[in-house]
Amino acid sequence: MKHNKVGSVMTTDVVRAEYGTPFKEVARLLGDHRISGLPVVDDDEKVIGVISETDLMVRQAETPDPYEPKKRFRFDRLTRSGRARAVKARARTAGQLMTEPAVTVHADDTIVESARTMAQHHIERLPVLDEEHRLVGIVTRRDLLQVFLRPDADIRAEVVDEVLVRALWLPARSIAVSVTEGVVTLMGQMERKSETEIAVSMTRQIDGVVAVVDKLSHRLDDSHVRPDEQALHGIADDWLRKL
């Protein structure tokens, strides 16, 4: 199956900073472009860190109040995160303010992989790199959500062509496929139970699919048959052995 790549939805006009970019310039870039973060690059366009609005807030929050009595010692500075906050509090440049290492993706990564990376790291945007690890774009949560705007007709065509015909070697009209608002319904009878499982599993992985309603039945229950006893054929061989 062909999955949409990050390169197809990313923004190529990237607002960026360099290590020596002044703090106020970073704040101005975020404000003028109405963005919540930006990458920091070196002279070779390699991403060395990222700056978010949170980093700027830490900078302000950690700045000592001139009217507040000075504390002799802060135990939180003994931790790694505490030391990092202390550095940000004195930051005058992007390099001192940034968070490193940067979480990035590559232009040829799938949208699903990138969405998973965002969720795991609880971030809203990712710098996109090329094959030489240079910055070529930026992708946001909103960009990744575009995959769910895919027309139902396109999703249905891929289910029929890629799952039923190419993977399972079935006639295009052997199984009824309907798609409504990204929800795919599969209805009909297949030869083996394992084939129904393949059909449902592969359909779930198609870009733009929100959910799969399984209304498939089977003539033969081969769930208790050992792989070497099955009469496997075509692309389905590998899928069956992975189930």
Coordinates of N, CA and C in Angstrom, one line a residue:
M1 N 0.8 -1.2 0.0 CA 0.0 0.0 0.0 C 0.9 1.3 0.0
K2 N 0.4 2.3 -0.7 CA 1.1 3.5 -0.7 C 0.6 4.5 0.3
H3 N 1.5 4.9 1.3 CA 1.1 5.8 2.3 C 1.6 7.2 2.0
N4 N 0.8 8.2 2.3 CA 1.2 9.5 2.1 C 2.4 9.9 2.9
K5 N 3.3 10.6 2.3 CA 4.6 10.9 3.0 C 4.5 12.3 3.6
V6 N 5.3 12.6 4.6 CA 5.3 13.9 5.3 C 5.6 15.0 4.3
G7 N 6.5 14.7 3.3 CA 6.9 15.6 2.3 C 5.7 16.2 1.5
S8 N 4.6 15.5 1.5 CA 3.5 15.9 0.7 C 2.6 16.9 1.4
V9 N 2.8 17.0 2.7 CA 1.9 17.9 3.5 C 2.7 19.0 4.3
M10 N 4.0 18.9 4.3 CA 4.8 19.8 5.1 C 4.8 21.2 4.4
T11 N 5.2 22.2 5.2 CA 5.4 23.6 4.8 C 6.9 23.7 4.5
T12 N 7.2 24.2 3.3 CA 8.7 24.3 2.9 C 9.3 25.7 3.3
D13 N 8.4 26.7 3.5 CA 8.9 28.0 3.8 C 9.0 28.1 5.4
V14 N 10.2 27.7 5.9 CA 10.3 27.5 7.3 C 10.9 28.7 8.0
V15 N 10.3 29.2 9.0 CA 10.8 30.2 9.9 C 11.8 29.5 10.8
R16 N 13.0 30.0 10.8 CA 14.1 29.4 11.6 C 15.0 30.4 12.3
A17 N 15.8 29.9 13.2 CA 16.8 30.8 13.9 C 18.1 30.1 13.8
E18 N 19.1 30.8 14.1 CA 20.5 30.3 14.2 C 20.9 30.4 15.6
Y19 N 22.0 29.7 15.9 CA 22.5 29.6 17.3 C 22.6 31.0 17.9
G20 N 23.1 32.0 17.2 CA 23.4 33.3 17.8 C 22.3 34.3 17.6
T21 N 21.1 33.9 17.1 CA 20.0 34.8 17.0 C 19.6 35.3 18.4
P22 N 19.5 36.6 18.5 CA 19.1 37.2 19.9 C 17.8 36.7 20.4
F23 N 17.6 36.7 21.7 CA 16.4 36.3 22.3 C 15.2 37.1 21.8
K24 N 15.3 38.4 21.7 CA 14.2 39.3 21.3 C 13.8 39.0 19.9
E25 N 14.8 38.7 19.0 CA 14.5 38.4 17.6 C 13.7 37.1 17.5
V26 N 14.0 36.1 18.4 CA 13.3 34.8 18.4 C 11.8 35.1 18.8
A27 N 11.6 35.9 19.8 CA 10.3 36.3 20.3 C 9.5 37.0 19.1
R28 N 10.2 37.9 18.4 CA 9.6 38.6 17.3 C 9.2 37.7 16.2
L29 N 10.1 36.7 15.9 CA 9.7 35.7 14.8 C 8.5 34.9 15.1
L30 N 8.4 34.5 16.4 CA 7.2 33.7 16.8 C 6.0 34.6 16.7
G31 N 6.1 35.8 17.2 CA 4.9 36.7 17.2 C 4.5 37.1 15.8
D32 N 5.4 37.5 15.0 CA 5.1 38.0 13.7 C 4.5 36.9 12.8
H33 N 5.0 35.7 12.9 CA 4.5 34.6 12.1 C 3.4 33.8 12.7
R34 N 3.0 34.2 13.9 CA 2.0 33.5 14.7 C 2.2 32.0 14.7
I35 N 3.4 31.6 15.2 CA 3.7 30.2 15.3 C 4.1 29.9 16.7
S36 N 4.0 28.7 17.1 CA 4.3 28.3 18.5 C 5.7 27.8 18.7
G37 N 6.5 27.7 17.6 CA 7.9 27.2 17.8 C 8.6 27.3 16.5
L38 N 9.9 27.1 16.6 CA 10.8 27.1 15.4 C 12.0 26.3 15.6
P39 N 12.6 25.8 14.5 CA 13.9 25.1 14.6 C 15.1 26.0 14.7
V40 N 16.2 25.5 15.3 CA 17.4 26.2 15.3 C 18.4 25.4 14.5
V41 N 19.1 26.1 13.5 CA 20.0 25.4 12.6 C 21.4 25.9 12.7
D42 N 22.3 25.1 12.2 CA 23.7 25.5 12.1 C 24.0 26.1 10.7
D43 N 25.3 26.3 10.4 CA 25.6 26.9 9.1 C 25.4 25.9 8.0
D44 N 25.2 24.6 8.3 CA 25.0 23.6 7.2 C 23.5 23.2 7.1
E45 N 22.6 24.0 7.7 CA 21.2 23.8 7.7 C 20.8 22.5 8.5
K46 N 21.7 22.0 9.4 CA 21.3 20.9 10.2 C 20.6 21.4 11.5
V47 N 19.6 20.7 11.9 CA 18.8 21.2 13.0 C 19.5 20.8 14.3
I48 N 19.8 21.8 15.1 CA 20.6 21.5 16.4 C 19.7 21.6 17.6
G49 N 18.5 22.1 17.4 CA 17.5 22.3 18.5 C 16.2 22.9 18.1
V50 N 15.3 23.0 19.0 CA 14.0 23.7 18.7 C 13.7 24.6 19.8
I51 N 12.9 25.7 19.5 CA 12.5 26.6 20.5 C 10.9 26.7 20.4
S52 N 10.3 26.6 21.6 CA 8.9 26.7 21.6 C 8.5 27.9 22.5
E53 N 7.2 28.2 22.5 CA 6.7 29.3 23.4 C 7.0 29.0 24.8
T54 N 7.0 27.7 25.1 CA 7.2 27.2 26.5 C 8.6 27.6 26.9
D55 N 9.6 27.5 26.0 CA 11.0 27.9 26.4 C 11.1 29.4 26.7
L56 N 10.3 30.2 26.0 CA 10.3 31.6 26.3 C 9.6 31.9 27.6
M57 N 8.6 31.2 27.9 CA 7.9 31.4 29.2 C 8.8 31.0 30.4
V58 N 9.6 29.9 30.2 CA 10.5 29.5 31.2 C 11.5 30.6 31.4
R59 N 12.0 31.2 30.4 CA 13.0 32.3 30.4 C 12.4 33.4 31.3
Q60 N 11.1 33.8 31.1 CA 10.5 34.9 31.8 C 10.3 34.4 33.3
A61 N 9.8 33.2 33.4 CA 9.4 32.7 34.8 C 10.6 32.6 35.7
E62 N 11.7 32.2 35.1 CA 12.9 32.0 35.9 C 13.8 33.2 36.1
T63 N 13.4 34.3 35.5 CA 14.1 35.6 35.7 C 13.9 36.1 37.1
P64 N 14.9 36.3 37.9 CA 14.7 36.8 39.3 C 13.9 38.1 39.4
D65 N 13.1 38.1 40.4 CA 12.3 39.4 40.7 C 13.2 40.3 41.5
P66 N 13.5 41.5 41.0 CA 14.5 42.4 41.8 C 13.9 42.8 43.2
Y67 N 12.6 42.6 43.4 CA 12.1 43.0 44.7 C 11.9 41.8 45.6
E68 N 12.3 40.6 45.2 CA 12.1 39.4 46.0 C 13.5 39.1 46.6
P69 N 13.5 38.7 47.9 CA 14.7 38.4 48.6 C 15.4 37.3 47.9
K70 N 16.7 37.4 47.7 CA 17.5 36.4 47.0 C 17.7 35.1 47.9
K71 N 17.4 34.0 47.2 CA 17.5 32.7 47.9 C 18.9 32.3 47.9
R72 N 19.4 31.7 49.0 CA 20.8 31.3 49.1 C 21.1 30.1 48.2
F73 N 20.2 29.1 48.2 CA 20.4 27.9 47.4 C 19.1 27.3 47.0
R74 N 19.1 26.8 45.8 CA 17.9 26.2 45.2 C 18.2 24.7 44.9
F75 N 17.5 23.8 45.7 CA 17.8 22.4 45.5 C 17.3 21.9 44.1
D76 N 16.4 22.6 43.5 CA 15.9 22.1 42.2 C 17.0 22.2 41.1
R77 N 18.0 23.1 41.4 CA 19.1 23.2 40.4 C 20.0 22.0 40.4
L78 N 19.8 21.1 41.3 CA 20.6 19.9 41.3 C 20.2 18.9 40.3
T79 N 19.0 19.0 39.8 CA 18.4 18.1 38.8 C 18.8 18.6 37.4
R80 N 18.7 17.6 36.5 CA 19.0 18.0 35.1 C 18.1 19.0 34.5
S81 N 16.8 18.8 34.8 CA 15.8 19.8 34.3 C 16.0 21.1 35.0
G82 N 16.3 21.1 36.3 CA 16.6 22.4 37.0 C 17.7 23.1 36.4
R83 N 18.8 22.4 36.1 CA 19.9 23.1 35.5 C 19.6 23.7 34.1
A84 N 18.8 22.9 33.4 CA 18.4 23.4 32.1 C 17.5 24.7 32.2
R85 N 16.6 24.7 33.2 CA 15.8 25.9 33.4 C 16.7 27.1 33.8
A86 N 17.7 26.8 34.6 CA 18.6 27.9 35.0 C 19.4 28.5 33.8
V87 N 19.8 27.7 32.9 CA 20.4 28.1 31.7 C 19.5 29.0 30.8
K88 N 18.2 28.5 30.7 CA 17.2 29.3 29.9 C 16.9 30.6 30.6
A89 N 17.0 30.7 31.9 CA 16.7 31.9 32.6 C 17.7 33.0 32.2
R90 N 18.9 32.6 31.9 CA 20.0 33.6 31.5 C 20.2 33.7 30.0
A91 N 19.3 33.0 29.2 CA 19.5 32.9 27.8 C 19.4 34.3 27.1
R92 N 20.4 34.5 26.2 CA 20.3 35.7 25.4 C 20.3 35.4 24.0
T93 N 20.5 34.2 23.6 CA 20.5 33.8 22.2 C 19.6 32.5 22.0
A94 N 19.3 32.2 20.8 CA 18.5 31.0 20.5 C 19.2 29.7 20.9
G95 N 20.6 29.7 20.8 CA 21.3 28.5 21.1 C 21.3 28.2 22.6
Q96 N 21.2 29.3 23.5 CA 21.1 29.1 24.9 C 19.6 28.8 25.3
L97 N 18.7 29.2 24.5 CA 17.3 29.1 24.8 C 16.7 27.7 24.3
M98 N 17.3 27.2 23.3 CA 16.7 26.0 22.6 C 16.7 24.7 23.5
T99 N 15.8 23.8 23.1 CA 15.8 22.5 23.7 C 16.5 21.5 22.7
E100 N 17.4 20.7 23.2 CA 18.1 19.8 22.4 C 18.2 18.4 23.1
P101 N 18.3 17.3 22.3 CA 18.3 17.3 20.8 C 16.9 17.5 20.3
A102 N 16.8 17.9 19.0 CA 15.5 18.2 18.4 C 14.8 16.8 18.0
V103 N 13.5 16.8 18.2 CA 12.8 15.6 17.7 C 12.4 16.0 16.2
T104 N 12.8 15.1 15.3 CA 12.6 15.4 13.9 C 12.0 14.2 13.1
V105 N 11.6 14.5 11.9 CA 11.2 13.4 11.0 C 11.8 13.7 9.6
H106 N 11.7 12.7 8.8 CA 12.3 12.8 7.4 C 11.1 13.0 6.4
A107 N 11.4 13.6 5.3 CA 10.4 13.9 4.3 C 9.7 12.6 3.8
D108 N 10.5 11.5 3.8 CA 9.9 10.2 3.2 C 9.3 9.4 4.3
D109 N 9.2 9.9 5.5 CA 8.4 9.2 6.6 C 6.9 9.3 6.3
T110 N 6.2 8.3 6.7 CA 4.7 8.3 6.5 C 4.1 9.3 7.5
I111 N 2.9 9.7 7.1 CA 2.1 10.6 8.0 C 1.8 9.9 9.3
V112 N 1.5 8.6 9.2 CA 1.2 7.8 10.4 C 2.3 7.8 11.3
E113 N 3.5 7.6 10.8 CA 4.7 7.5 11.6 C 5.0 8.9 12.3
S114 N 4.8 10.0 11.6 CA 5.0 11.3 12.1 C 4.0 11.6 13.2
A115 N 2.7 11.2 13.0 CA 1.7 11.5 14.0 C 2.0 10.7 15.3
R116 N 2.5 9.5 15.1 CA 2.9 8.7 16.3 C 4.1 9.4 17.1
T117 N 5.0 10.0 16.3 CA 6.1 10.7 17.0 C 5.7 11.9 17.7
M118 N 4.7 12.6 17.1 CA 4.2 13.8 17.8 C 3.5 13.4 19.1
A119 N 2.7 12.4 19.0 CA 2.0 11.9 20.2 C 2.9 11.4 21.3
Q120 N 3.9 10.7 21.0 CA 4.9 10.2 21.9 C 5.6 11.3 22.7
H121 N 5.9 12.3 22.0 CA 6.7 13.4 22.5 C 5.9 14.6 23.0
H122 N 4.6 14.5 22.8 CA 3.7 15.6 23.2 C 4.1 17.0 22.6
I123 N 4.3 17.0 21.3 CA 4.7 18.2 20.6 C 3.7 18.5 19.5
E124 N 3.7 19.7 19.0 CA 2.8 20.2 18.0 C 3.4 20.3 16.6
R125 N 4.7 20.4 16.5 CA 5.3 20.6 15.2 C 6.7 19.8 15.2
L126 N 7.0 19.4 14.0 CA 8.3 18.7 13.8 C 9.1 19.2 12.6
P127 N 10.4 19.5 12.8 CA 11.2 19.8 11.7 C 11.3 18.6 10.7
V128 N 11.3 18.9 9.4 CA 11.4 17.8 8.5 C 12.8 17.9 7.8
L129 N 13.5 16.7 7.7 CA 14.8 16.7 7.1 C 14.8 15.9 5.8
D130 N 15.9 16.2 5.0 CA 16.0 15.4 3.8 C 17.0 14.2 4.0
E131 N 17.4 13.6 3.0 CA 18.3 12.4 3.1 C 19.6 12.8 3.8
E132 N 20.1 14.0 3.7 CA 21.3 14.4 4.2 C 21.1 15.1 5.6
H133 N 19.9 15.0 6.2 CA 19.6 15.5 7.5 C 19.6 17.0 7.5
R134 N 19.3 17.6 6.4 CA 19.2 19.1 6.4 C 17.7 19.5 6.4
L135 N 17.5 20.6 7.0 CA 16.1 21.1 7.2 C 15.5 21.5 5.8
V136 N 14.3 20.8 5.5 CA 13.6 21.1 4.3 C 12.2 21.5 4.5
G137 N 11.7 21.4 5.7 CA 10.3 21.8 5.9 C 9.9 21.7 7.4
I138 N 8.7 22.0 7.7 CA 8.1 21.9 9.0 C 6.7 21.3 8.8
V139 N 6.3 20.4 9.8 CA 5.0 19.8 9.7 C 4.3 19.9 11.0
T140 N 3.1 20.3 11.0 CA 2.3 20.5 12.3 C 1.2 19.5 12.4
R141 N 0.5 19.5 13.5 CA -0.6 18.6 13.7 C -1.7 18.8 12.7
R142 N -1.9 20.1 12.4 CA -2.9 20.4 11.4 C -2.6 19.9 10.0
D143 N -1.3 19.9 9.7 CA -0.9 19.3 8.4 C -1.2 17.8 8.3
L144 N -0.9 17.1 9.4 CA -1.0 15.7 9.5 C -2.5 15.3 9.4
L145 N -3.4 16.2 9.9 CA -4.8 15.9 9.9 C -5.4 15.9 8.5
Q146 N -4.6 16.5 7.6 CA -5.2 16.6 6.2 C -5.5 15.2 5.6
V147 N -4.8 14.2 6.1 CA -5.0 12.8 5.6 C -6.4 12.4 5.8
F148 N -7.1 12.9 6.8 CA -8.4 12.5 7.1 C -9.5 13.3 6.3
L149 N -9.0 14.2 5.4 CA -9.8 14.9 4.5 C -9.9 14.2 3.2
R150 N -9.3 13.0 3.1 CA -9.2 12.2 1.9 C -10.7 11.8 1.5
P151 N -11.1 12.0 0.2 CA -12.4 11.6 -0.2 C -12.7 10.1 0.0
D152 N -13.9 9.8 0.4 CA -14.4 8.4 0.6 C -14.2 7.6 -0.6
A153 N -14.4 8.2 -1.8 CA -14.3 7.4 -3.0 C -12.8 6.9 -3.2
D154 N -11.9 7.8 -2.9 CA -10.4 7.4 -3.0 C -10.1 6.3 -2.1
I155 N -10.6 6.3 -0.9 CA -10.4 5.3 0.1 C -10.9 4.0 -0.3
R156 N -12.2 4.0 -0.8 CA -12.8 2.8 -1.3 C -12.0 2.2 -2.5
A157 N -11.6 3.0 -3.4 CA -10.8 2.5 -4.5 C -9.5 1.8 -4.1
E158 N -8.9 2.3 -3.1 CA -7.6 1.7 -2.6 C -7.9 0.4 -1.8
V159 N -9.0 0.3 -1.1 CA -9.4 -0.9 -0.4 C -9.6 -2.0 -1.5
V160 N -10.3 -1.7 -2.5 CA -10.6 -2.7 -3.5 C -9.4 -3.1 -4.3
D161 N -8.6 -2.1 -4.8 CA -7.4 -2.4 -5.6 C -6.3 -3.0 -4.8
E162 N -5.9 -2.4 -3.6 CA -4.8 -2.9 -2.9 C -5.0 -4.1 -2.0
V163 N -6.2 -4.1 -1.4 CA -6.5 -5.2 -0.4 C -7.1 -6.4 -1.1
L164 N -8.2 -6.2 -1.7 CA -8.9 -7.3 -2.3 C -8.2 -7.9 -3.5
V165 N -7.9 -7.1 -4.5 CA -7.4 -7.6 -5.8 C -5.9 -7.9 -5.6
R166 N -5.1 -7.0 -5.2 CA -3.6 -7.3 -5.2 C -3.2 -8.2 -4.1
A167 N -3.7 -8.0 -2.9 CA -3.2 -8.8 -1.7 C -3.9 -10.1 -1.6
L168 N -5.2 -10.1 -1.8 CA -5.9 -11.4 -1.6 C -6.3 -12.1 -2.9
W169 N -6.0 -11.5 -4.0 CA -6.3 -12.1 -5.3 C -7.8 -12.4 -5.5
L170 N -8.6 -11.5 -5.1 CA -10.1 -11.7 -5.2 C -10.7 -10.8 -6.3
P171 N -11.8 -11.2 -6.9 CA -12.4 -10.3 -7.8 C -12.9 -9.0 -7.1
A172 N -12.8 -7.9 -7.9 CA -13.1 -6.6 -7.3 C -14.4 -6.5 -6.6
R173 N -15.4 -7.2 -7.1 CA -16.8 -7.2 -6.6 C -17.2 -8.3 -5.7
S174 N -16.2 -9.1 -5.3 CA -16.5 -10.3 -4.5 C -16.9 -9.9 -3.0
I175 N -16.4 -8.7 -2.6 CA -16.7 -8.2 -1.3 C -17.3 -6.8 -1.4
A176 N -18.4 -6.5 -0.7 CA -19.0 -5.2 -0.8 C -18.2 -4.2 0.1
V177 N -17.8 -3.1 -0.5 CA -17.0 -2.1 0.3 C -17.7 -0.8 0.2
S178 N -18.0 -0.2 1.3 CA -18.6 1.1 1.4 C -17.9 2.0 2.4
V179 N -17.8 3.2 2.1 CA -17.0 4.2 2.9 C -17.9 5.4 3.2
T180 N -18.1 5.7 4.5 CA -18.8 6.9 4.8 C -18.1 7.7 5.9
E181 N -17.7 8.9 5.6 CA -16.9 9.8 6.5 C -15.7 9.0 7.0
G182 N -15.0 8.3 6.1 CA -13.8 7.6 6.5 C -14.0 6.3 7.2
V183 N -15.2 5.9 7.5 CA -15.5 4.6 8.1 C -15.8 3.6 7.0
V184 N -15.0 2.5 7.0 CA -15.1 1.5 5.9 C -15.9 0.3 6.4
T185 N -16.8 -0.1 5.6 CA -17.6 -1.3 6.0 C -17.3 -2.4 4.9
L186 N -16.9 -3.5 5.4 CA -16.6 -4.7 4.6 C -17.7 -5.7 4.8
M187 N -18.3 -6.2 3.7 CA -19.4 -7.1 3.9 C -19.4 -8.2 2.8
G188 N -19.5 -9.5 3.2 CA -19.5 -10.6 2.3 C -18.8 -11.8 2.9
Q189 N -18.8 -12.9 2.1 CA -18.2 -14.1 2.6 C -16.9 -14.4 1.8
M190 N -15.9 -14.8 2.6 CA -14.6 -15.1 2.1 C -14.3 -16.6 2.4
E191 N -13.3 -17.1 1.7 CA -13.0 -18.5 1.8 C -12.5 -18.9 3.2
R192 N -11.6 -18.2 3.8 CA -11.0 -18.5 5.1 C -11.1 -17.4 6.1
K193 N -11.1 -17.8 7.3 CA -11.2 -16.8 8.4 C -9.9 -15.9 8.4
S194 N -8.8 -16.5 8.1 CA -7.5 -15.7 8.1 C -7.5 -14.6 7.0
E195 N -8.3 -14.9 5.9 CA -8.4 -13.9 4.9 C -9.2 -12.7 5.3
T196 N -10.2 -12.9 6.1 CA -11.0 -11.8 6.7 C -10.2 -11.0 7.6
E197 N -9.3 -11.6 8.4 CA -8.5 -10.9 9.3 C -7.5 -10.0 8.5
I198 N -6.9 -10.6 7.4 CA -6.0 -9.8 6.6 C -6.7 -8.6 6.0
A199 N -7.9 -8.8 5.5 CA -8.7 -7.7 4.9 C -8.9 -6.6 5.8
V200 N -9.3 -6.9 7.0 CA -9.6 -5.9 8.0 C -8.3 -5.2 8.5
S201 N -7.3 -5.9 8.7 CA -6.0 -5.4 9.2 C -5.4 -4.4 8.1
M202 N -5.4 -4.8 6.9 CA -4.8 -4.0 5.8 C -5.7 -2.7 5.6
T203 N -7.0 -2.9 5.7 CA -7.9 -1.7 5.5 C -7.6 -0.7 6.5
R204 N -7.4 -1.1 7.8 CA -7.2 -0.2 8.9 C -5.9 0.7 8.6
Q205 N -5.0 0.2 7.9 CA -3.7 0.9 7.7 C -3.7 1.8 6.5
I206 N -4.8 1.9 5.8 CA -4.9 2.8 4.6 C -5.1 4.2 5.1
D207 N -4.4 5.1 4.5 CA -4.5 6.5 4.9 C -5.9 7.1 4.8
G208 N -6.3 7.8 5.8 CA -7.6 8.4 5.8 C -8.7 7.5 6.4
V209 N -8.4 6.2 6.7 CA -9.4 5.4 7.3 C -9.6 5.7 8.8
V210 N -10.8 6.0 9.2 CA -11.1 6.3 10.6 C -11.4 5.1 11.4
A211 N -12.2 4.1 10.8 CA -12.5 2.9 11.5 C -12.9 1.9 10.4
V212 N -12.9 0.6 10.8 CA -13.4 -0.5 9.9 C -14.5 -1.2 10.6
V213 N -15.6 -1.4 9.9 CA -16.8 -2.2 10.4 C -16.7 -3.5 9.7
D214 N -16.4 -4.6 10.5 CA -16.2 -5.9 10.0 C -17.5 -6.7 9.9
K215 N -18.0 -6.9 8.7 CA -19.2 -7.7 8.5 C -18.9 -8.9 7.6
L216 N -17.7 -9.3 7.7 CA -17.2 -10.4 6.9 C -17.5 -11.8 7.5
S217 N -17.9 -12.7 6.7 CA -18.0 -14.1 7.2 C -17.0 -15.0 6.4
H218 N -16.9 -16.3 6.8 CA -15.9 -17.1 6.2 C -16.5 -18.5 6.0
R219 N -16.0 -19.3 5.1 CA -16.5 -20.6 4.9 C -15.7 -21.6 5.7
L220 N -14.4 -21.4 5.8 CA -13.5 -22.3 6.5 C -12.8 -21.5 7.7
D221 N -12.8 -22.1 8.9 CA -12.1 -21.5 10.0 C -10.7 -22.2 10.1
D222 N -9.7 -21.5 9.6 CA -8.4 -22.0 9.6 C -7.5 -21.4 10.8
S223 N -8.2 -20.9 11.8 CA -7.4 -20.2 12.9 C -6.6 -21.2 13.7
H224 N -7.0 -22.5 13.7 CA -6.3 -23.5 14.5 C -5.3 -24.4 13.6
V225 N -5.2 -24.0 12.4 CA -4.4 -24.8 11.5 C -3.0 -24.2 11.5
R226 N -2.0 -25.1 11.6 CA -0.6 -24.6 11.6 C -0.2 -24.0 10.3
P227 N 0.7 -23.0 10.2 CA 1.1 -22.4 9.0 C 1.6 -23.3 7.9
D228 N 2.3 -24.4 8.3 CA 2.8 -25.3 7.3 C 1.8 -26.2 6.7
E229 N 0.6 -26.2 7.3 CA -0.5 -27.0 6.8 C -1.5 -26.2 5.9
Q230 N -1.3 -24.9 5.9 CA -2.2 -24.1 5.1 C -1.7 -24.0 3.6
A231 N -2.7 -24.0 2.8 CA -2.4 -23.8 1.3 C -2.3 -22.3 1.0
L232 N -1.2 -21.7 1.3 CA -1.0 -20.3 1.1 C -0.7 -19.9 -0.3
H233 N -1.1 -18.7 -0.7 CA -0.8 -18.3 -2.0 C -0.6 -16.8 -2.0
G234 N 0.1 -16.3 -3.0 CA 0.3 -14.8 -3.2 C 0.8 -14.0 -2.1
I235 N 0.5 -12.7 -2.1 CA 1.0 -11.8 -1.1 C 0.5 -12.1 0.2
A236 N -0.6 -12.8 0.3 CA -1.2 -13.1 1.6 C -0.4 -14.0 2.5
D237 N 0.6 -14.7 1.9 CA 1.5 -15.6 2.6 C 2.1 -14.9 3.8
D238 N 2.8 -13.8 3.5 CA 3.5 -13.1 4.6 C 2.5 -12.6 5.7
W239 N 1.4 -12.1 5.2 CA 0.4 -11.6 6.2 C -0.1 -12.7 7.1
L240 N -0.4 -13.8 6.6 CA -0.9 -14.9 7.4 C 0.1 -15.3 8.5
R241 N 1.4 -15.4 8.1 CA 2.4 -15.8 9.0 C 2.7 -14.8 10.2
K242 N 2.3 -13.5 9.9 CA 2.5 -12.5 10.9 C 1.3 -12.4 11.9
L243 N 0.2 -13.0 11.6 CA -1.0 -12.9 12.4 C -0.8 -13.8 13.7

